[in-house]
CSV table of C-alpha atoms and ligand atoms in Angstrom, one decimal:
chain,number,residue,atom,x,y,z
A,141,MET,CA,98.2,113.2,123.9
A,142,ARG,CA,95.9,111.3,121.6
A,143,LYS,CA,97.1,108.2,119.7
A,144,VAL,CA,95.9,107.9,116.1
A,145,LYS,CA,96.8,105.3,113.5
A,146,LEU,CA,95.2,104.8,110.0
A,147,ARG,CA,95.7,101.4,108.4
A,148,TYR,CA,95.3,101.0,104.7
A,149,PHE,CA,97.1,99.7,101.7
A,150,ASP,CA,100.0,101.6,100.2
A,151,CYS,CA,97.8,103.3,97.6
A,152,ARG,CA,95.3,106.2,97.5
A,153,GLY,CA,92.1,104.1,97.2
A,154,ARG,CA,89.5,104.5,99.9
A,155,ALA,CA,91.9,106.0,102.5
A,156,GLN,CA,93.5,109.0,100.7
A,157,ALA,CA,90.7,111.4,101.5
A,158,LEU,CA,91.1,110.4,105.2
A,159,ARG,CA,94.8,111.0,105.0
A,160,HIS,CA,94.2,114.5,103.5
A,161,LEU,CA,91.7,115.2,106.2
A,162,LEU,CA,93.9,114.2,109.1
A,163,ALA,CA,96.9,116.1,107.6
A,164,GLU,CA,94.8,119.3,106.9
A,165,ARG,CA,93.4,119.3,110.5
A,166,GLY,CA,96.9,118.9,111.9
A,167,VAL,CA,96.3,115.5,113.5
A,168,ASP,CA,99.6,113.7,114.3
A,169,PHE,CA,98.9,110.2,113.0
A,170,VAL,CA,100.7,107.0,112.0
A,171,ASP,CA,100.0,106.4,108.3
A,172,HIS,CA,100.3,102.6,108.4
A,173,ARG,CA,100.5,101.2,104.9
A,174,GLU,CA,100.2,97.5,104.0
A,175,PRO,CA,102.2,96.4,101.0
A,176,ILE,CA,100.2,96.0,97.8
A,177,THR,CA,102.6,93.4,96.5
A,178,ASP,CA,101.0,90.6,98.6
A,179,ILE,CA,97.4,91.5,99.2
A,180,GLY,CA,96.4,87.9,99.6
A,181,SER,CA,98.3,87.4,102.9
A,182,VAL,CA,97.5,90.9,104.1
A,183,ALA,CA,93.7,90.1,103.6
A,184,LEU,CA,94.1,86.8,105.4
A,185,ALA,CA,95.8,88.5,108.3
A,186,MET,CA,93.1,91.2,108.5
A,187,LYS,CA,90.4,88.5,108.9
A,188,THR,CA,92.1,86.8,111.8
A,189,ASP,CA,93.6,89.7,113.6
A,190,ALA,CA,91.2,92.4,114.7
A,191,GLU,CA,94.1,94.8,115.3
A,192,ARG,CA,94.8,94.7,111.6
A,193,GLY,CA,91.3,94.3,110.2
A,194,GLY,CA,88.8,95.6,112.9
A,195,ALA,CA,85.3,94.4,113.1
A,196,PHE,CA,84.9,93.5,109.3
A,197,GLY,CA,88.4,92.2,108.6
A,198,MET,CA,88.9,95.1,106.2
A,199,ILE,CA,90.8,98.3,105.8
A,200,PRO,CA,90.7,101.3,106.1
A,201,LEU,CA,90.7,101.0,109.8
A,202,LEU,CA,91.2,103.9,112.2
A,203,GLU,CA,92.6,103.6,115.7
A,204,TRP,CA,91.9,106.6,117.9
A,205,ASP,CA,93.1,106.1,121.4
A,206,ASP,CA,91.1,103.0,122.5
A,207,ALA,CA,88.5,103.1,119.7
A,208,ARG,CA,88.8,101.1,116.6
A,209,ILE,CA,86.6,102.4,113.7
A,210,SER,CA,85.8,100.6,110.5
A,211,GLN,CA,84.3,101.6,107.1
A,212,THR,CA,85.5,104.7,105.2
A,213,LEU,CA,82.6,107.1,105.6
A,214,PRO,CA,82.0,106.4,109.3
A,215,ILE,CA,85.7,106.9,109.9
A,216,ALA,CA,85.4,110.3,108.2
A,217,GLY,CA,82.4,111.2,110.4
A,218,PHE,CA,84.1,110.0,113.5
A,219,ILE,CA,87.2,112.2,112.8
A,220,LEU,CA,85.1,115.2,112.1
A,221,ARG,CA,83.1,114.8,115.3
A,222,LYS,CA,86.2,114.1,117.4
A,223,LEU,CA,87.8,117.3,116.1
A,224,GLY,CA,84.6,119.4,116.4
A,225,SER,CA,84.7,120.2,112.7
A,226,TYR,CA,80.9,120.3,112.3
A,227,ALA,CA,80.6,123.1,114.9
A,228,GLY,CA,78.3,125.8,113.7
A,229,LEU,CA,76.6,123.5,111.1
A,230,ASP,CA,72.9,122.5,111.6
A,231,ASP,CA,71.7,118.9,110.9
A,232,ALA,CA,70.8,119.7,107.3
A,233,ALA,CA,74.1,121.2,106.6
A,234,ILE,CA,75.9,118.2,108.1
A,235,ALA,CA,73.8,115.9,106.0
A,236,HIS,CA,74.7,117.9,102.9
A,237,GLN,CA,78.5,117.6,103.8
A,238,GLU,CA,78.0,113.8,104.2
A,239,ALA,CA,76.0,113.6,101.0
A,240,LEU,CA,78.9,115.2,99.0
A,241,ALA,CA,81.4,112.8,100.5
A,242,SER,CA,79.1,109.8,100.0
A,243,ALA,CA,78.3,110.8,96.3
A,244,SER,CA,82.0,111.0,95.4
A,245,TYR,CA,83.1,108.0,97.4
A,246,MET,CA,80.3,105.7,96.4
A,247,GLU,CA,80.0,106.7,92.7
A,248,LEU,CA,83.5,107.7,91.7
A,249,THR,CA,86.1,106.2,94.1
A,250,HIS,CA,84.1,102.9,94.4
A,251,ALA,CA,83.7,102.5,90.7
A,252,LEU,CA,87.4,102.5,89.9
A,253,PRO,CA,88.3,99.1,91.4
A,254,GLN,CA,85.5,97.6,89.2
A,255,LEU,CA,87.5,98.8,86.2
A,256,VAL,CA,91.1,98.1,87.2
A,257,TRP,CA,90.2,94.6,88.6
A,258,ALA,CA,88.2,93.9,85.4
A,259,PRO,CA,90.9,91.4,84.1
A,260,VAL,CA,90.1,89.3,87.2
A,261,PHE,CA,86.4,90.1,87.6
A,262,TYR,CA,85.3,89.9,84.0
A,263,PRO,CA,88.2,88.4,82.1
A,264,ASP,CA,86.5,88.1,78.7
A,265,ALA,CA,84.6,91.4,78.7
A,266,PRO,CA,85.8,94.0,76.1
A,267,LEU,CA,87.2,97.1,77.6
A,268,GLY,CA,84.7,99.5,76.0
A,269,ARG,CA,81.8,97.6,77.6
A,270,THR,CA,83.4,97.5,81.1
A,271,LEU,CA,84.2,101.2,80.8
A,272,ARG,CA,80.7,102.1,79.8
A,273,ILE,CA,79.2,100.2,82.7
A,274,HIS,CA,81.4,101.8,85.3
A,275,SER,CA,82.0,105.3,84.1
A,276,ARG,CA,78.6,106.8,83.8
A,277,ALA,CA,78.6,108.5,87.2
A,278,ALA,CA,82.2,109.7,86.6
A,279,CYS,CA,81.2,111.5,83.4
A,280,SER,CA,78.2,113.3,85.0
A,281,TYR,CA,79.4,114.2,88.5
A,282,PRO,CA,81.8,117.1,87.5
A,283,HIS,CA,78.7,119.1,86.4
A,284,ARG,CA,76.8,118.2,89.5
A,285,PHE,CA,79.7,119.2,91.7
A,286,GLU,CA,80.1,122.5,89.8
A,287,ALA,CA,76.4,123.3,90.6
A,288,LEU,CA,76.9,122.6,94.3
A,289,LEU,CA,80.1,124.6,94.8
A,290,GLU,CA,79.0,127.8,96.4
A,291,ARG,CA,82.0,128.9,98.3
A,292,GLU,CA,85.8,128.5,98.0
A,293,TYR,CA,85.4,124.9,99.2
A,294,PHE,CA,82.6,122.4,99.5
A,295,GLY,CA,83.2,122.7,103.2
A,296,GLY,CA,82.9,126.6,103.2
A,297,SER,CA,85.9,128.9,103.6
A,298,SER,CA,88.2,125.9,104.3
A,299,PRO,CA,88.2,122.3,103.1
A,300,LEU,CA,86.2,119.6,105.0
A,301,ALA,CA,86.0,115.9,104.4
A,302,SER,CA,83.6,116.5,101.5
A,303,ASP,CA,86.4,118.4,99.6
A,304,PHE,CA,88.8,115.5,100.0
A,305,PHE,CA,86.4,112.9,98.9
A,306,VAL,CA,85.3,114.9,95.9
A,307,TYR,CA,89.0,115.5,95.1
A,308,GLU,CA,90.0,111.9,95.3
A,309,GLY,CA,87.0,110.8,93.2
A,310,LEU,CA,87.8,113.3,90.4
A,311,CYS,CA,91.6,112.6,90.5
A,312,ALA,CA,90.9,108.9,90.0
A,313,TRP,CA,88.9,109.5,86.8
A,314,ARG,CA,91.3,112.2,85.6
A,315,ARG,CA,93.9,109.5,85.6
A,316,VAL,CA,91.6,106.9,84.0
A,317,PHE,CA,90.5,109.1,81.1
A,318,GLY,CA,93.3,111.6,80.7
A,319,GLU,CA,92.8,114.5,78.3
A,320,PRO,CA,89.0,114.3,77.6
A,321,TYR,CA,88.2,114.3,81.3
A,322,LEU,CA,90.7,117.1,82.0
A,323,GLU,CA,88.9,119.1,79.3
A,324,LEU,CA,85.5,118.4,80.8
A,325,CYS,CA,86.6,119.6,84.2
A,326,ALA,CA,88.4,122.6,82.8
A,327,GLN,CA,85.1,123.8,81.2
A,328,LEU,CA,83.6,124.1,84.7
A,329,PRO,CA,85.1,127.4,86.1
A,330,ARG,CA,84.3,127.0,89.8
A,331,LEU,CA,85.3,123.4,89.9
A,332,ALA,CA,88.5,124.1,88.0
A,333,ALA,CA,89.5,126.9,90.4
A,334,TRP,CA,88.6,124.8,93.4
A,335,PHE,CA,90.7,121.9,92.1
A,336,GLN,CA,93.8,124.2,91.7
A,337,ARG,CA,93.2,125.7,95.1
A,338,LEU,CA,93.0,122.4,96.8
A,339,THR,CA,95.9,120.9,94.9
A,340,ALA,CA,98.0,123.8,96.1
A,341,ARG,CA,97.2,122.8,99.7
A,342,LEU,CA,98.3,119.2,99.3
A,343,THR,CA,101.9,118.8,99.9
A,344,ASP,CA,102.7,115.1,99.4
A,345,PRO,CA,105.0,115.0,96.3
A,346,ALA,CA,104.3,111.3,95.9
A,347,LEU,CA,100.6,111.8,95.4
A,348,GLU,CA,100.7,112.1,91.6
A,349,SER,CA,102.5,108.8,91.1
A,350,MET,CA,100.8,106.8,93.9
A,351,PRO,CA,98.6,104.0,92.6
A,352,PHE,CA,94.9,104.3,93.3
A,353,THR,CA,94.3,100.6,94.0
A,354,ALA,CA,96.1,97.4,94.9
A,355,SER,CA,95.3,95.9,91.5
A,356,PRO,CA,98.4,94.7,89.7
A,357,HIS,CA,96.5,95.5,86.5
A,358,GLU,CA,96.0,99.2,87.3
A,359,ASN,CA,98.7,100.6,85.0
A,360,ALA,CA,97.9,98.4,82.1
A,361,VAL,CA,94.1,99.0,82.3
A,362,ILE,CA,94.6,102.7,82.6
A,363,ALA,CA,96.9,102.8,79.6
A,364,GLN,CA,94.1,101.1,77.6
A,365,THR,CA,91.3,103.4,79.0
A,366,ARG,CA,93.3,106.5,78.1
A,367,ASP,CA,93.9,105.1,74.6
A,368,TYR,CA,90.2,104.3,74.3
A,369,ALA,CA,89.3,107.9,75.4
A,370,ARG,CA,91.8,109.4,73.0
A,371,GLN,CA,90.1,107.6,70.1
A,372,HIS,CA,86.5,107.7,71.1
A,373,GLY,CA,86.2,110.5,73.7
A,374,LEU,CA,84.2,109.9,77.0
A,375,PRO,CA,81.5,107.1,76.8
A,376,TRP,CA,78.8,109.3,78.4
A,377,ALA,CA,77.7,112.9,78.0
A,378,PRO,CA,77.4,114.9,81.2
A,379,ASP,CA,73.6,114.6,81.2
A,380,GLY,CA,74.0,110.8,81.4
A,381,SER,CA,73.1,110.0,77.8
A,382,PRO,CA,75.4,107.7,75.8
A,383,ARG,CA,77.8,109.2,73.4
A,384,LYS,CA,77.4,107.8,69.9
B,287,GSH,N1,82.7,99.2,102.7
B,287,GSH,C1,84.1,99.3,103.1
B,287,GSH,C2,84.9,98.5,102.1
B,287,GSH,C3,86.3,98.3,102.5
B,287,GSH,C4,87.1,97.4,101.6
B,287,GSH,O1,86.5,96.7,100.8
B,287,GSH,N2,88.4,97.3,101.8
B,287,GSH,C5,89.2,96.4,101.1
B,287,GSH,C6,90.5,97.0,100.7
B,287,GSH,S1,90.3,98.3,99.6
B,287,GSH,C7,89.5,95.2,102.0
B,287,GSH,O2,89.8,95.4,103.1
B,287,GSH,N3,89.3,94.0,101.5
B,287,GSH,C8,89.7,92.8,102.2
B,287,GSH,C9,88.6,91.7,102.0
B,287,GSH,O3,87.6,92.0,101.3
B,287,GSH,O4,88.8,90.7,102.5
B,287,GSH,C10,84.6,100.8,103.2
B,287,GSH,O5,83.9,101.6,102.6
B,287,GSH,O6,85.5,101.1,103.9
């Protein structure tokens, strides 16, 4: 009997794609969630206690029997190799799967904290400027993903980690922009059908209301970004050119 524990904050953030993957593959795991109400003392504890923060003093952190694995994308790769989920794929196909996960994680998921922590990181910056700086990839990736979706799922006939990373990246920006982003995604027929198909497989009823980050400013910033998008539309066209 294997022992698996995933440690992360009580939010979607970097770990939700990993949670989806473990659940989809039927892995019995402890979904250990640190409170987001006191991230200062959690961060301190992670730095001094390897059991909580692993090699980097950071989460997500995966315990799999005696192994302790750090960093989100390597954790995904470790899980897939442990479960034999890459069986039948050649090296190029595996690299393509990893590229999809990396693109969404690095460009979409990773950009969100920059925005919702902006009141702390760039306290005097106007929202429109912060939004333009951090949302260019988010506005162009739906079209890129549409072009790359050849089967029912990015992973083939069933979802792989790539699907869950793309899903979480898109969900984050659907929440940030609201209606104009939903319209953008709805115009892409394969991606829209894939989104519905994958949503139907995810059974956690709390997912929709779960915060994406540990930022206490998330709700307020998102209320402002949705307002901005209602008034001005998305800051970037899908081809990466600025909207006037
Ligand atoms: N490159 C890491 C980043 C992990 C990361 O920054 N985790 C944050 C929580 S979302 C953390 O543990 N921060 C604590 C700190 O920076 O001290 C990954 O992709 O997993």
